[in-house]
mmCIF file of C-alpha atoms and ligand atoms in Angstrom:
data_model
loop_
_atom_site.group_PDB
_atom_site.id
_atom_site.type_symbol
_atom_site.label_atom_id
_atom_site.label_comp_id
_atom_site.label_asym_id
_atom_site.label_seq_id
_atom_site.Cartn_x
_atom_site.Cartn_y
_atom_site.Cartn_z
ATOM 1 C CA MET A 8 92.057 101.843 32.672
ATOM 2 C CA SER A 9 94.980 103.049 34.957
ATOM 3 C CA ARG A 10 95.619 106.698 34.845
ATOM 4 C CA ALA A 11 99.220 106.001 35.324
ATOM 5 C CA GLU A 12 101.582 106.761 32.330
ATOM 6 C CA PRO A 13 102.470 103.736 30.418
ATOM 7 C CA GLN A 14 106.031 102.965 31.204
ATOM 8 C CA PHE A 15 108.729 101.848 28.782
ATOM 9 C CA ASP A 16 109.748 98.254 29.225
ATOM 10 C CA GLU A 17 113.061 98.093 31.061
ATOM 11 C CA LEU A 18 114.939 96.239 28.489
ATOM 12 C CA TYR A 19 113.972 98.662 25.657
ATOM 13 C CA ARG A 20 114.929 101.502 28.057
ATOM 14 C CA GLU A 21 118.232 100.199 28.344
ATOM 15 C CA VAL A 22 118.683 100.113 24.748
ATOM 16 C CA ILE A 23 117.485 103.699 24.084
ATOM 17 C CA LEU A 24 119.722 104.997 26.925
ATOM 18 C CA ASP A 25 122.742 103.147 25.678
ATOM 19 C CA HIS A 26 122.357 104.779 22.266
ATOM 20 C CA TYR A 27 121.776 107.938 23.833
ATOM 21 C CA ARG A 28 124.989 107.941 26.009
ATOM 22 C CA ARG A 29 127.219 106.420 23.420
ATOM 23 C CA PRO A 30 125.711 107.547 20.067
ATOM 24 C CA ARG A 31 126.764 105.540 16.937
ATOM 25 C CA ASN A 32 128.182 107.601 13.930
ATOM 26 C CA ALA A 33 128.083 110.905 16.018
ATOM 27 C CA GLY A 34 130.292 113.648 14.323
ATOM 28 C CA SER A 35 130.615 114.743 10.704
ATOM 29 C CA LEU A 36 131.855 113.380 7.369
ATOM 30 C CA ALA A 37 134.566 115.123 5.459
ATOM 31 C CA ALA A 38 133.079 114.901 2.241
ATOM 32 C CA PRO A 39 129.325 113.972 2.412
ATOM 33 C CA THR A 40 127.508 113.856 -0.863
ATOM 34 C CA HIS A 41 124.128 114.389 0.932
ATOM 35 C CA GLN A 42 123.214 116.717 3.993
ATOM 36 C CA ALA A 43 120.150 117.961 5.727
ATOM 37 C CA GLU A 44 119.193 119.406 9.236
ATOM 38 C CA GLY A 45 116.004 119.598 11.106
ATOM 39 C CA ALA A 46 114.479 120.563 14.270
ATOM 40 C CA ASN A 47 111.421 119.551 16.456
ATOM 41 C CA PRO A 48 110.933 123.009 18.333
ATOM 42 C CA LEU A 49 108.175 121.537 20.589
ATOM 43 C CA CYS A 50 111.004 119.334 22.332
ATOM 44 C CA GLY A 51 113.898 121.421 21.560
ATOM 45 C CA ASP A 52 115.358 118.552 19.599
ATOM 46 C CA GLU A 53 118.116 119.332 16.610
ATOM 47 C CA ILE A 54 119.645 116.894 14.089
ATOM 48 C CA GLU A 55 122.324 117.662 11.528
ATOM 49 C CA LEU A 56 122.954 114.549 9.259
ATOM 50 C CA ASP A 57 125.881 114.050 6.655
ATOM 51 C CA VAL A 58 125.324 111.102 4.241
ATOM 52 C CA SER A 59 127.897 109.726 1.752
ATOM 53 C CA ILE A 60 126.503 107.766 -1.034
ATOM 54 C CA GLU A 61 128.048 105.886 -3.835
ATOM 55 C CA GLY A 62 126.211 104.287 -6.526
ATOM 56 C CA ASP A 63 123.096 103.513 -4.540
ATOM 57 C CA VAL A 64 124.680 102.391 -1.328
ATOM 58 C CA ILE A 65 124.922 104.660 1.676
ATOM 59 C CA CYS A 66 128.488 104.162 2.518
ATOM 60 C CA GLU A 67 128.926 106.416 5.540
ATOM 61 C CA MET A 68 126.610 108.474 7.774
ATOM 62 C CA ALA A 69 127.313 110.961 10.675
ATOM 63 C CA PHE A 70 125.097 113.129 12.673
ATOM 64 C CA ARG A 71 125.304 116.003 15.180
ATOM 65 C CA GLY A 72 122.452 116.822 17.609
ATOM 66 C CA GLN A 73 121.020 117.635 20.796
ATOM 67 C CA GLY A 74 117.838 117.114 22.401
ATOM 68 C CA CYS A 75 115.967 114.391 24.418
ATOM 69 C CA SER A 76 117.113 110.775 24.614
ATOM 70 C CA ILE A 77 114.215 109.556 22.079
ATOM 71 C CA SER A 78 115.473 112.013 19.371
ATOM 72 C CA GLN A 79 119.124 111.159 19.810
ATOM 73 C CA SER A 80 118.894 107.436 20.313
ATOM 74 C CA SER A 81 116.611 107.415 17.194
ATOM 75 C CA ALA A 82 119.156 108.951 15.138
ATOM 76 C CA SER A 83 121.955 106.714 16.403
ATOM 77 C CA MET A 84 119.999 103.657 15.880
ATOM 78 C CA MET A 85 118.966 104.965 12.466
ATOM 79 C CA THR A 86 122.480 105.425 11.337
ATOM 80 C CA GLU A 87 123.580 102.057 12.371
ATOM 81 C CA ARG A 88 120.679 100.355 10.824
ATOM 82 C CA VAL A 89 120.669 102.124 7.492
ATOM 83 C CA CYS A 90 124.432 102.495 6.821
ATOM 84 C CA GLY A 91 125.945 100.028 4.572
ATOM 85 C CA GLY A 92 122.558 99.424 2.883
ATOM 86 C CA THR A 93 121.018 100.707 -0.260
ATOM 87 C CA VAL A 94 119.014 103.860 -0.502
ATOM 88 C CA GLU A 95 116.050 101.665 -1.354
ATOM 89 C CA GLU A 96 116.465 99.789 1.803
ATOM 90 C CA ALA A 97 116.683 102.940 3.861
ATOM 91 C CA HIS A 98 113.391 103.950 2.607
ATOM 92 C CA ARG A 99 111.898 100.675 3.395
ATOM 93 C CA VAL A 100 113.184 100.629 6.942
ATOM 94 C CA MET A 101 111.928 104.316 7.149
ATOM 95 C CA GLY A 102 108.368 103.064 6.188
ATOM 96 C CA LEU A 103 108.530 100.353 8.892
ATOM 97 C CA PHE A 104 109.756 102.690 11.429
ATOM 98 C CA GLU A 105 106.970 105.217 10.749
ATOM 99 C CA ALA A 106 104.389 102.503 10.626
ATOM 100 C CA GLN A 107 105.555 101.160 14.147
ATOM 101 C CA LEU A 108 105.168 104.622 15.666
ATOM 102 C CA VAL A 109 102.221 106.276 13.705
ATOM 103 C CA GLU A 110 99.978 103.309 13.032
ATOM 104 C CA SER A 111 101.260 101.275 16.090
ATOM 105 C CA ALA A 112 102.160 98.434 13.865
ATOM 106 C CA GLU A 113 103.761 95.505 15.257
ATOM 107 C CA PRO A 114 107.662 96.037 15.396
ATOM 108 C CA ASP A 115 109.067 94.291 12.118
ATOM 109 C CA PRO A 116 112.349 92.369 12.900
ATOM 110 C CA ALA A 117 114.030 94.245 10.046
ATOM 111 C CA LEU A 118 114.066 97.176 12.319
ATOM 112 C CA GLY A 119 116.904 95.824 14.534
ATOM 113 C CA ASP A 120 117.397 98.132 17.626
ATOM 114 C CA LEU A 121 114.893 100.502 16.367
ATOM 115 C CA GLU A 122 112.273 98.118 17.668
ATOM 116 C CA ALA A 123 113.225 99.540 21.026
ATOM 117 C CA LEU A 124 111.378 102.658 20.092
ATOM 118 C CA HIS A 125 107.874 101.197 19.411
ATOM 119 C CA GLY A 126 106.929 101.960 22.988
ATOM 120 C CA VAL A 127 107.042 105.779 21.856
ATOM 121 C CA ALA A 128 103.928 105.132 19.896
ATOM 122 C CA LYS A 129 102.141 105.419 23.111
ATOM 123 C CA PHE A 130 103.274 109.140 23.758
ATOM 124 C CA PRO A 131 101.920 111.027 20.919
ATOM 125 C CA VAL A 132 104.104 113.974 21.951
ATOM 126 C CA ARG A 133 107.252 112.000 21.574
ATOM 127 C CA VAL A 134 106.450 110.434 18.364
ATOM 128 C CA LYS A 135 107.936 113.640 16.764
ATOM 129 C CA CYS A 136 111.091 113.147 18.582
ATOM 130 C CA ALA A 137 111.598 109.761 17.286
ATOM 131 C CA LEU A 138 110.854 110.629 13.771
ATOM 132 C CA LEU A 139 112.975 113.909 13.616
ATOM 133 C CA CYS A 140 116.124 112.064 12.250
ATOM 134 C CA TRP A 141 113.980 110.233 9.586
ATOM 135 C CA LYS A 142 112.525 113.402 8.309
ATOM 136 C CA VAL A 143 115.940 114.777 8.078
ATOM 137 C CA LEU A 144 117.162 111.520 6.196
ATOM 138 C CA ARG A 145 114.578 111.905 3.892
ATOM 139 C CA GLU A 146 115.342 115.267 3.066
ATOM 140 C CA ALA A 147 118.938 114.562 2.731
ATOM 141 C CA LEU A 148 118.288 111.806 0.147
ATOM 142 C CA GLN A 149 116.357 114.192 -1.835
ATOM 143 C CA THR A 150 119.216 116.820 -2.189
ATOM 144 C CA ASN A 151 121.668 115.958 -4.994
ATOM 145 C CA ASP A 152 125.382 116.089 -4.921
ATOM 146 C CA ASN A 153 125.785 119.574 -6.382
ATOM 147 C CA GLU A 154 123.600 121.147 -3.884
ATOM 148 C CA ALA A 155 125.328 119.405 -0.938
ATOM 149 C CA THR A 156 128.871 120.381 -2.152
ATOM 150 C CA ALA A 157 128.067 123.886 -3.329
ATOM 151 C CA THR A 158 126.536 125.036 0.008
ATOM 152 C CA PRO A 159 129.073 127.103 1.662
ATOM 153 C CA LYS A 160 130.133 126.487 5.211
ATOM 154 C CA GLY A 161 129.603 129.810 6.957
ATOM 155 C CA GLY A 162 130.435 130.240 10.758
HETATM 156 ZN ZN1 ZN B 9 112.455 115.305 21.884
#
């Protein structure tokens, strides 16, 4: 076994850096129905997520964040992947993504660009970075409309 750090495949690194440099769905929503935020103190990653759900469909998502390329690109890919689908589908993709990272499962084609992060499974410290936005999404989906809209926006 080589002692060298495993390297990301060049192609996957490109996908990750593209989402990091040009995050999809960055910003905030005017009237989110669900919101949550989270941090990964080990790395200094932060994610705030706005979600707008109508019926059982995730119509809109937007996130603000800072931190490493893994945490931010994961958030960008996540919003792109689950937006427009049902809440149930979001939970399904979440399960596939976690299996890919935590159990080193074979990437599922349903993951789309998120498959690019499968190499992170080789870096246990980085797994938390990749999963941060998903933890935030899970939390956001658990809040109800009243909680989200009743939260005062302070400065
Ligand atoms: Zn990180």
